[in-house]
mmCIF file of C-alpha atoms and ligand atoms in Angstrom:
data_model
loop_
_atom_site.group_PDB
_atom_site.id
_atom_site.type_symbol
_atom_site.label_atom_id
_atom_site.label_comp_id
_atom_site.label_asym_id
_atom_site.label_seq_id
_atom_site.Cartn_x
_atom_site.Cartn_y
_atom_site.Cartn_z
ATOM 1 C CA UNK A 1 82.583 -139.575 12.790
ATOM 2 C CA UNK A 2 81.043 -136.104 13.887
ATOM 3 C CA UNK A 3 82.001 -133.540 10.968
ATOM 4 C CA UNK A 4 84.064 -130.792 12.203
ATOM 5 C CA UNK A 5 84.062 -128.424 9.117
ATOM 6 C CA UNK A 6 80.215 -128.073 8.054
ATOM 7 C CA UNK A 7 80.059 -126.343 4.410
ATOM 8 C CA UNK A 8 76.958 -125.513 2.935
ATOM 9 C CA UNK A 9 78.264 -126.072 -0.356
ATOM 10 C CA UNK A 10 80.932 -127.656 -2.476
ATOM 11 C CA UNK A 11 82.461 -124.121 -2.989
ATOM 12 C CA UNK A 12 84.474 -123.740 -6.857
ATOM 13 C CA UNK A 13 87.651 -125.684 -7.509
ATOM 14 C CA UNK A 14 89.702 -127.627 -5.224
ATOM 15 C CA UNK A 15 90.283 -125.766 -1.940
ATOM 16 C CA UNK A 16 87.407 -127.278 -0.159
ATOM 17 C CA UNK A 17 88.449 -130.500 -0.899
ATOM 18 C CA UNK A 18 91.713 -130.086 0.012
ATOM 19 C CA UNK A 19 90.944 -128.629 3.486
ATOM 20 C CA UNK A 20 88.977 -131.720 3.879
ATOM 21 C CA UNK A 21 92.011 -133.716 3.414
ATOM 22 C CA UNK A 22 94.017 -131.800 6.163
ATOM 23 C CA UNK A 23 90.962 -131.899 8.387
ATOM 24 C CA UNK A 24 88.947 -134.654 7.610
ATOM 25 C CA UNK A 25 85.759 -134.395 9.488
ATOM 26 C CA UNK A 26 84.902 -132.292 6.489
ATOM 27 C CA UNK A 27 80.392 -132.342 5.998
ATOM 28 C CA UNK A 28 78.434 -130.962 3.443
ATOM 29 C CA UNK A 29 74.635 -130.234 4.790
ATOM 30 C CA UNK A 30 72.032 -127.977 3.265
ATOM 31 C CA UNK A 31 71.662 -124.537 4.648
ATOM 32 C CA UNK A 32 69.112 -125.439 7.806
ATOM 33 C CA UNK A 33 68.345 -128.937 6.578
ATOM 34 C CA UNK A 34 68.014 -131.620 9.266
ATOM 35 C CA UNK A 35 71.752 -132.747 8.320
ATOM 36 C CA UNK A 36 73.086 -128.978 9.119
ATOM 37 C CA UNK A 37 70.961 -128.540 12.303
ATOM 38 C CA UNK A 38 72.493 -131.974 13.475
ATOM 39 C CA UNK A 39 76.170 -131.423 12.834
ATOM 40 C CA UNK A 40 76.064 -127.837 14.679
ATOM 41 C CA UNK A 41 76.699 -129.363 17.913
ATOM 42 C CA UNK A 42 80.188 -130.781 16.906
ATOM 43 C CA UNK A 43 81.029 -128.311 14.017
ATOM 44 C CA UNK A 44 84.017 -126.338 15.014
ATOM 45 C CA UNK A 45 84.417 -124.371 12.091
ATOM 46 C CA UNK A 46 81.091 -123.395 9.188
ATOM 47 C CA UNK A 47 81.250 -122.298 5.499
ATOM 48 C CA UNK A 48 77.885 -120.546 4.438
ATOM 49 C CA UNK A 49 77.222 -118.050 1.538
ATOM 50 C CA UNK A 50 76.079 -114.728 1.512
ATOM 51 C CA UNK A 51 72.508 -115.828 0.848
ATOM 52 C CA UNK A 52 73.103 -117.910 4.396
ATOM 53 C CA UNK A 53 72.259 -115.699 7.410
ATOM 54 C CA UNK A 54 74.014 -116.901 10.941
ATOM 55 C CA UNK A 55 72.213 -116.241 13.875
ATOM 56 C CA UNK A 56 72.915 -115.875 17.744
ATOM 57 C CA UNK A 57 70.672 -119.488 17.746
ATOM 58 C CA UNK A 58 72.951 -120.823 15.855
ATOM 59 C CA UNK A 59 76.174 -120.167 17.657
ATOM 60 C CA UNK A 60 74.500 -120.916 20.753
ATOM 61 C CA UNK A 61 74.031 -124.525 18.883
ATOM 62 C CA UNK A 62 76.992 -124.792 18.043
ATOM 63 C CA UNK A 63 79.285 -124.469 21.104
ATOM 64 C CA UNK A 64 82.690 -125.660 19.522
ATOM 65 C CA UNK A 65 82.882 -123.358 16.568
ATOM 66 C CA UNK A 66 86.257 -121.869 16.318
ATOM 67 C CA UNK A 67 85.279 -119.916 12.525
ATOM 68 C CA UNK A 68 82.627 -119.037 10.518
ATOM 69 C CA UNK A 69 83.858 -118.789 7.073
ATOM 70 C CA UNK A 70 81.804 -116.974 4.229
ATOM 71 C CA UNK A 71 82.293 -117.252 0.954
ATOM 72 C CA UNK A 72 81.825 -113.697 0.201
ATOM 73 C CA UNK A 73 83.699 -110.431 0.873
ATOM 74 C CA UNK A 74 80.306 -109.049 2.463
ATOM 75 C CA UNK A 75 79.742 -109.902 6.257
ATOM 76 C CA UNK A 76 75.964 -108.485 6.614
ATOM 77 C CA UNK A 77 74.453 -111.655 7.525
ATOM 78 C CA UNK A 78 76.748 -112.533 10.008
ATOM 79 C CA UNK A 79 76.447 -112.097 14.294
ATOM 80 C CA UNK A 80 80.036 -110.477 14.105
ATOM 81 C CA UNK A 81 79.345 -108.754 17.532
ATOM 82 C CA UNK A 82 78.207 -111.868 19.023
ATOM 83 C CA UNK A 83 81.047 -113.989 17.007
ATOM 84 C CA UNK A 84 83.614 -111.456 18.427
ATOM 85 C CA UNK A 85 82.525 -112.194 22.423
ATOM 86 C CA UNK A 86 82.457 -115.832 21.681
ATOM 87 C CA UNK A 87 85.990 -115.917 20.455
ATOM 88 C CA UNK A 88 84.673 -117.381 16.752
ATOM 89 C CA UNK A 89 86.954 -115.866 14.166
ATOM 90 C CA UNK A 90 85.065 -114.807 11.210
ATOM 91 C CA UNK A 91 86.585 -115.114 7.418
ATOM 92 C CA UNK A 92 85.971 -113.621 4.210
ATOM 93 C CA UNK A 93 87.314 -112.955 1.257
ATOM 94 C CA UNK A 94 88.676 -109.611 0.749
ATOM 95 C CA UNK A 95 90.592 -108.267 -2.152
ATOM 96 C CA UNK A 96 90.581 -111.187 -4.990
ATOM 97 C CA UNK A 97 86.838 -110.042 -6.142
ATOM 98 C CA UNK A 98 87.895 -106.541 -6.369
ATOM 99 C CA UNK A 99 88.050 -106.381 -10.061
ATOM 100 C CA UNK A 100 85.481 -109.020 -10.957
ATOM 101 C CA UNK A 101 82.930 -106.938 -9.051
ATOM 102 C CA UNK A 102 84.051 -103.236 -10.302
ATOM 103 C CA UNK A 103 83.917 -105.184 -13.908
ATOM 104 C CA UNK A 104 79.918 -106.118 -13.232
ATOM 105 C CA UNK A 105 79.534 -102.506 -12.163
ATOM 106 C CA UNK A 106 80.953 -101.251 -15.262
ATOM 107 C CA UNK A 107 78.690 -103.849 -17.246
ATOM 108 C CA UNK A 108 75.745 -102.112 -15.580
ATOM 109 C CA UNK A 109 76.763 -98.718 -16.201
ATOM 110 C CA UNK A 110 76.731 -99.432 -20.373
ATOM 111 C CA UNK A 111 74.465 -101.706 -20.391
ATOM 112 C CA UNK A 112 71.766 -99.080 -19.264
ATOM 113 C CA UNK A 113 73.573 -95.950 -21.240
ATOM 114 C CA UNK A 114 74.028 -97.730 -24.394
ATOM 115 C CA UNK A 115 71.211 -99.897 -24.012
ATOM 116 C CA UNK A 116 72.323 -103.258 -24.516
ATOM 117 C CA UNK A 117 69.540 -105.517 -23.324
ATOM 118 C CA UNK A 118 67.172 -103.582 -25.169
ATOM 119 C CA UNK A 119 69.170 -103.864 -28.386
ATOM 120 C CA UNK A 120 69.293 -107.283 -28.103
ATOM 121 C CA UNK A 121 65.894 -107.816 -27.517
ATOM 122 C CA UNK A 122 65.305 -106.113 -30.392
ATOM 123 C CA UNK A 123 67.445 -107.548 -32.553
ATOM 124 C CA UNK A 124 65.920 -111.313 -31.140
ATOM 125 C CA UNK A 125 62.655 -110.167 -31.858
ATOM 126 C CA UNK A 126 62.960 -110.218 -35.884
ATOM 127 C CA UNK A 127 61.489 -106.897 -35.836
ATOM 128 C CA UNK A 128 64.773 -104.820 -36.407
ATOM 129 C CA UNK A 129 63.887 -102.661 -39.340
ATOM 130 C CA UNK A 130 67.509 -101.347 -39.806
ATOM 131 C CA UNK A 131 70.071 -98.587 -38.712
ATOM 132 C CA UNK A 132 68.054 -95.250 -38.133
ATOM 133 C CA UNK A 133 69.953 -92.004 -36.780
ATOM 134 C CA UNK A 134 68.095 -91.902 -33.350
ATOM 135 C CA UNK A 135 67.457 -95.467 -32.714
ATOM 136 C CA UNK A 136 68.378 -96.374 -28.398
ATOM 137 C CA UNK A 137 70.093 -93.195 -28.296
ATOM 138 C CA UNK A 138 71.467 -93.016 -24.454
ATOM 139 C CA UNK A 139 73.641 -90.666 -22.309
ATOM 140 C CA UNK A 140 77.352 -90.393 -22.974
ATOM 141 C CA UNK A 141 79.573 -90.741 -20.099
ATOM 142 C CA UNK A 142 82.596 -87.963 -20.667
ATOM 143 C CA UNK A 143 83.242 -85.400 -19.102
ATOM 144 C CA UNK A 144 80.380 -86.201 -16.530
ATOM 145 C CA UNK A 145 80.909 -86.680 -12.387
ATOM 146 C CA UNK A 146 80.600 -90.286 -11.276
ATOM 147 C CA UNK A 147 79.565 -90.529 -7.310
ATOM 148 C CA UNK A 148 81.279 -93.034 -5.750
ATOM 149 C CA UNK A 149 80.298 -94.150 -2.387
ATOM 150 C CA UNK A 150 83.175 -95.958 -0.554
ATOM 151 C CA UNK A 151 86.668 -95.650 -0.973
ATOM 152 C CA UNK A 152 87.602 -99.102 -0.326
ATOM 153 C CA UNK A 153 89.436 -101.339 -2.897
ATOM 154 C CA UNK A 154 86.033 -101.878 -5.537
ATOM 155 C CA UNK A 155 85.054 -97.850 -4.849
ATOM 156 C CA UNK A 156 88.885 -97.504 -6.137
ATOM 157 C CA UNK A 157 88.777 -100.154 -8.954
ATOM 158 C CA UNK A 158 85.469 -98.734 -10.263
ATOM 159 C CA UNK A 159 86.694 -95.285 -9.827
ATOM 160 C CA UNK A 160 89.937 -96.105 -12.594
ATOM 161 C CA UNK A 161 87.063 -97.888 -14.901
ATOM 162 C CA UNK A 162 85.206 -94.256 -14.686
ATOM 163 C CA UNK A 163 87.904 -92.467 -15.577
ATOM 164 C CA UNK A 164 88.607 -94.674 -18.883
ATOM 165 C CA UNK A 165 85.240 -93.545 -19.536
ATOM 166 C CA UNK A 166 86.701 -90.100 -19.400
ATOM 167 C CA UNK A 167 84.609 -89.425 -15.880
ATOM 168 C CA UNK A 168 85.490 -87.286 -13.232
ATOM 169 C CA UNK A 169 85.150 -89.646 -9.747
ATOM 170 C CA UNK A 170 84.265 -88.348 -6.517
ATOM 171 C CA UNK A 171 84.239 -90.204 -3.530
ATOM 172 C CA UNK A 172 82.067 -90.248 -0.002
ATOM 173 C CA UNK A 173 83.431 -92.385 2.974
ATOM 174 C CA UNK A 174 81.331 -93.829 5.610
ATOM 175 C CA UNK A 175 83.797 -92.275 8.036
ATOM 176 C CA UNK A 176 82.983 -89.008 6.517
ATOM 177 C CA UNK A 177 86.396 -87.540 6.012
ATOM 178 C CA UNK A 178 87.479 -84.703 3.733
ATOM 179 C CA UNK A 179 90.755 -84.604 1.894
ATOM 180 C CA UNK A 180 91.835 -86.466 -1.403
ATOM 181 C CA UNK A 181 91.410 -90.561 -2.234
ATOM 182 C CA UNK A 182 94.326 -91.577 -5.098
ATOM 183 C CA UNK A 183 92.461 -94.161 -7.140
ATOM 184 C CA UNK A 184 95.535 -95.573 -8.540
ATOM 185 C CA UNK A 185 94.954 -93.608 -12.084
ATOM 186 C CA UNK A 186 94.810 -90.085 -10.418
ATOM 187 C CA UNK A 187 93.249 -87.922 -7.477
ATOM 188 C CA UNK A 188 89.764 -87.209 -6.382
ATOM 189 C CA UNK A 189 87.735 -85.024 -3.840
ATOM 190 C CA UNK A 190 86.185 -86.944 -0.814
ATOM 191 C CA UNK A 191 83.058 -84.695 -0.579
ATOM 192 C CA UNK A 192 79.733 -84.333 2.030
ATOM 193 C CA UNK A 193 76.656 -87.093 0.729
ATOM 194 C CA UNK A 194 74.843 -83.952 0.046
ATOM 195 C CA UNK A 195 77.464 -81.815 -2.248
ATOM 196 C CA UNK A 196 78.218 -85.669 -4.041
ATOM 197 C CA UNK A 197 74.583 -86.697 -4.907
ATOM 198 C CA UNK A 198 74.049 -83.157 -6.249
ATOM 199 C CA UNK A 199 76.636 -83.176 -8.881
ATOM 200 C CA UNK A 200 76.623 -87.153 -9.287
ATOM 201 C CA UNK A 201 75.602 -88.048 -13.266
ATOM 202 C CA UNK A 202 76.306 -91.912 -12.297
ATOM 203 C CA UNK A 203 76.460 -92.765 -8.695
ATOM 204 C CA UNK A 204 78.029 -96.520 -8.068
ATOM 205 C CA UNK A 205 77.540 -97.485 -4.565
ATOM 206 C CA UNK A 206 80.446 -99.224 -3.210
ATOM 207 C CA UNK A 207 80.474 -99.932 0.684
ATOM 208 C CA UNK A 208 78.985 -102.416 2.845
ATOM 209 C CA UNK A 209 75.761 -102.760 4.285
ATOM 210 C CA UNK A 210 76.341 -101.662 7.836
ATOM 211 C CA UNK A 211 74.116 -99.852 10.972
ATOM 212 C CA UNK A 212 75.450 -96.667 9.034
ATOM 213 C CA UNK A 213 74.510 -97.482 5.578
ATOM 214 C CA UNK A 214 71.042 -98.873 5.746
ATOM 215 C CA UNK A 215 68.972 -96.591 4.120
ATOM 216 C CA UNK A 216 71.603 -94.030 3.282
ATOM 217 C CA UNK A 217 69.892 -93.566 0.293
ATOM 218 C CA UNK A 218 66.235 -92.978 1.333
ATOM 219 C CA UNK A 219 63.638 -90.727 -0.808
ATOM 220 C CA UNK A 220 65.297 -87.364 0.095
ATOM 221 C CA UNK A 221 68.478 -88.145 -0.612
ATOM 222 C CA UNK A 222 67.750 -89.940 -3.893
ATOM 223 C CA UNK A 223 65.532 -86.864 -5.103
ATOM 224 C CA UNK A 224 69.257 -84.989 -4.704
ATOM 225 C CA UNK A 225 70.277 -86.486 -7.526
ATOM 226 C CA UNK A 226 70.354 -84.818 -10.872
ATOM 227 C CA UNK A 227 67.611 -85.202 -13.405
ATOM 228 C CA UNK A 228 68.909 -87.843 -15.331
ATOM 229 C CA UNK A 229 70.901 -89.660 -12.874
ATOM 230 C CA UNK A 230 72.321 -93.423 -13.304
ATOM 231 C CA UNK A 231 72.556 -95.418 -10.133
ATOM 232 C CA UNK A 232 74.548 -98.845 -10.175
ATOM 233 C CA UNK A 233 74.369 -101.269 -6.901
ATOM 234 C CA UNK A 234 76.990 -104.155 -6.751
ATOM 235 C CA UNK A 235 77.224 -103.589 -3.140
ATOM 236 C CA UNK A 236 74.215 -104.675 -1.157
ATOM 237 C CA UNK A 237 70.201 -104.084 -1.788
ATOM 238 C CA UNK A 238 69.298 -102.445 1.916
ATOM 239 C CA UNK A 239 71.225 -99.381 1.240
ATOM 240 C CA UNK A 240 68.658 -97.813 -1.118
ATOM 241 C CA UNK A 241 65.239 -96.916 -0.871
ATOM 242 C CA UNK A 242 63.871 -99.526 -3.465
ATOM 243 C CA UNK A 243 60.702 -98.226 -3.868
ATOM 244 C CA UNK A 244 61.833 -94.343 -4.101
ATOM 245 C CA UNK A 245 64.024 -95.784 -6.483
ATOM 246 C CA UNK A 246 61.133 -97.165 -8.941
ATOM 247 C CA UNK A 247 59.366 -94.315 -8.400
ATOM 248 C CA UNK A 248 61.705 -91.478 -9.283
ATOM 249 C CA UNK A 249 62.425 -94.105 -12.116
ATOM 250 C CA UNK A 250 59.024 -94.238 -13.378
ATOM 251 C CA UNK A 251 58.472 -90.263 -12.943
ATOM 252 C CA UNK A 252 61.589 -89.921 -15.277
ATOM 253 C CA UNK A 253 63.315 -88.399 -12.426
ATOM 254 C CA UNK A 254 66.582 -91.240 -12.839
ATOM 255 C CA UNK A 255 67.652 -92.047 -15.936
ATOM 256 C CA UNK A 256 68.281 -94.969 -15.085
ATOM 257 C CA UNK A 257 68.852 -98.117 -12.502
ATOM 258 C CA UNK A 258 71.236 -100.933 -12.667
ATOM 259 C CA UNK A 259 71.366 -103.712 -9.777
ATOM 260 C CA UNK A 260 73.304 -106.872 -8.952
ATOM 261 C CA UNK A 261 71.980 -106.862 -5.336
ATOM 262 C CA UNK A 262 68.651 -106.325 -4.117
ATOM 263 C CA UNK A 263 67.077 -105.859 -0.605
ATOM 264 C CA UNK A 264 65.364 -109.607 0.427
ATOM 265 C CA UNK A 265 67.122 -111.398 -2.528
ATOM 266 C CA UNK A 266 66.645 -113.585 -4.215
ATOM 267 C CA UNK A 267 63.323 -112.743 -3.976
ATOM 268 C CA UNK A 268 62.694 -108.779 -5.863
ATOM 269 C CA UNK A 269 60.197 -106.024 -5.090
ATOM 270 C CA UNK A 270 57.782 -107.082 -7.881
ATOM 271 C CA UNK A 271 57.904 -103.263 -9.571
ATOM 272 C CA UNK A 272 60.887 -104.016 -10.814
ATOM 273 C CA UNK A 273 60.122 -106.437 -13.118
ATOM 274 C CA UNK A 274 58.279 -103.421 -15.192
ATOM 275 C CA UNK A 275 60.599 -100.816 -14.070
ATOM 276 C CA UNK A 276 61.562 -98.597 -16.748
ATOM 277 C CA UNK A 277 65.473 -98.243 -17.651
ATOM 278 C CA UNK A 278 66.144 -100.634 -14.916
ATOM 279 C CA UNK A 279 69.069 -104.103 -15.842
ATOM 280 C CA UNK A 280 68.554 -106.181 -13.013
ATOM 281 C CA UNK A 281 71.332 -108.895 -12.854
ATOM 282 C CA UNK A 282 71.405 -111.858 -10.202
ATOM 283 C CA UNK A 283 74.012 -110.978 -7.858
ATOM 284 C CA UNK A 284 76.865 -111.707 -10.343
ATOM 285 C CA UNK A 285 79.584 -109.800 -8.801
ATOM 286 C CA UNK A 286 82.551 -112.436 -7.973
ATOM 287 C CA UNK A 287 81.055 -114.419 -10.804
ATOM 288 C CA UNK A 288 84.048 -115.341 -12.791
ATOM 289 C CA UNK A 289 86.010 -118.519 -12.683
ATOM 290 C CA UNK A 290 89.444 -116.911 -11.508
ATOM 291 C CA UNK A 291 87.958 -115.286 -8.608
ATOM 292 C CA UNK A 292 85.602 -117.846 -8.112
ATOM 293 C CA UNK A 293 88.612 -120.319 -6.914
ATOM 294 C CA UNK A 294 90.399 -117.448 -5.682
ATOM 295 C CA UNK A 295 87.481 -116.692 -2.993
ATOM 296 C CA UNK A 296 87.239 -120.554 -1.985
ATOM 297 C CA UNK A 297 91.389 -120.569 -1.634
ATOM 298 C CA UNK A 298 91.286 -117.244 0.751
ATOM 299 C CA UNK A 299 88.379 -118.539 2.909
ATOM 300 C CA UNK A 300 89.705 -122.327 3.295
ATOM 301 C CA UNK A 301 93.231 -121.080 4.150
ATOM 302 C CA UNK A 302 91.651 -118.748 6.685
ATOM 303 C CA UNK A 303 89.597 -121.631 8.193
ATOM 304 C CA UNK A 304 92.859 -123.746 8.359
ATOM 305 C CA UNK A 305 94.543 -121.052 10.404
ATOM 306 C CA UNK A 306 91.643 -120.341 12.896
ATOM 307 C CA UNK A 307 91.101 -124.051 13.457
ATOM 308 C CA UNK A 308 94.655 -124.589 14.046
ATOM 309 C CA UNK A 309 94.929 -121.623 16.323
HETATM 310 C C1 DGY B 401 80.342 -110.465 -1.967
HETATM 311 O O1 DGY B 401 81.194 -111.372 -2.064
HETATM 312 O O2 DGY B 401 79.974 -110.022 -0.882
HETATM 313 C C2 DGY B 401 79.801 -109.850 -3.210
HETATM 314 O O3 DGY B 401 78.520 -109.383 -3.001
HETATM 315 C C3 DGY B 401 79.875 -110.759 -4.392
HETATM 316 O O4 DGY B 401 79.313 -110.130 -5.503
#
């Protein structure tokens, strides 16, 4: 029987499963192993991960696909222009990891103020002498501006963990406009990149990787930060300048760098492995169980509608 739904992976909890049960022609294949690259031909719908980039190639393989379904919210390394002329829906899975990933971001942010992988190295190491009145001293938070850029449901979820923090968020939009975002726990100016990374404390970068945002934060507009400044990625690793980045880090320019996502991943820019004041975390965003399920769920009911379209 040629498999009709071709998943690169078994996806968490049972909504794979049960999609296979409505459409049974269900495969599972290795990303690009000899098993995937032979069931393109009759696949009519794919699941792949983020980590998974579709090509043109591949959709010219594959010339019943009806859906590509990813099991992510991001859609970077996905044809969508070519998808869109072909007719091939594309899903994703907006919305459920909204908090999980504005959660990781916050985990980032104290993690590098209040030093929490150092202190427990230390503490592992056996060579904890004690309490001592300026021992992994960091930054507070209060009363500080946190740059956030994107407006979208994580920018606005991160925004309201911020202001428990006692921070004042501002925003930047891709589409550049002005006015006021309401991030659910109160208002905030949308302002110019330029006016935002100037006054930004803690910038959390919170939009996709798009033609727009690769790069957006090159050299010059990371040396706009403050002296001092925090940066926290959970959204994707081609939007900074990763080598600026290390290198404003290791001048003492940034106080400090937190990442879930990195440009290339999984493999890293070697530097920062002895980056100072950098937490590096492996793309944990949507990693909790509840969203986890929640993400599969979304995408397989989104599959079920294309293919029945
Ligand atoms: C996604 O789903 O695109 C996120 O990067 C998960 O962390």
């Amino acid at each position: 029987m040629s498999i009709r739904i071709l998943s690169t992976s078994p996806l968490v909890g049972p909504a794979l499963n049960e999609l296979g049960t409505r459409f049974p022609e269900l495969g599972l294949a290795a990303f690009r192993s000899p098993e995937w690259n032979a069931a393109l031909p009759e696949a009519e719908a794919l699941v792949v991960l983020l980590s998974e980039p579709i090509t043109e190639a591949d959709l010219e393989a594959a010339p019943k696909l009806k859906a590509i379904g990813t099991y992510s919210v991001g859609v970077n390394h996905l044809p969508l222009r070519a998808c869109q002329a072909r007719g091939i829906a594309v899903v994703n899975t907006p919305g459920v990891l909204t908090d999980a990933t504005a959660d990781i971001a916050l985990a980032l942010l104290l993690a590098l103020t209040r030093r929490v992988a150092e202190g427990e190295a230390l503490v592992r190491s056996g060579s904890w002498q004690g309490w001592a009145p300026d021992q992994l001293m960091g930054p507070g938070l209060a009363g500080k501006d946190c740059g956030i850029l994107g407006s979208g449901p994580i920018g606005l979820a991160f925004a309201r963990r911020a202001w428990a923090l006692g921070m004042r968020p501002v925003f930047w939009d891709r589409d550049q406009k002005g006015g006021e975002v309401d991030f659910g726990a109160g208002r905030a100016p949308r302002l110019p990149l330029p006016d935002l990374l100037a006054r930004s404390a803690v910038l959390s970068l919170h939009c996709p990787l798009t033609d727009q945002t690769r790069g957006l934060l090159d050299r010059s507009a990371l040396e706009q930060l403050p002296t001092g400044a925090i940066i926290i990625n959970t959204a994707r690793g081609g939007i900074i300048d990763e080598n600026a980045a290390i290198d404003l880090l290791e001048a003492g320019r940034l106080g400090g760098v937190g990442l879930d996502v990195y440009e290339g991943e999984p493999r890293l820019n070697p530097r920062w492995l002895q980056a100072p004041r950098a937490v590096l975390l492996p793309h944990l965003g949507s990693a909790t169980v509840e969203t986890r399920e929640a993400m599969a769920r979304l995408l397989c009911d989104g599959l079920a509608a294309a293919l029945m379209s």
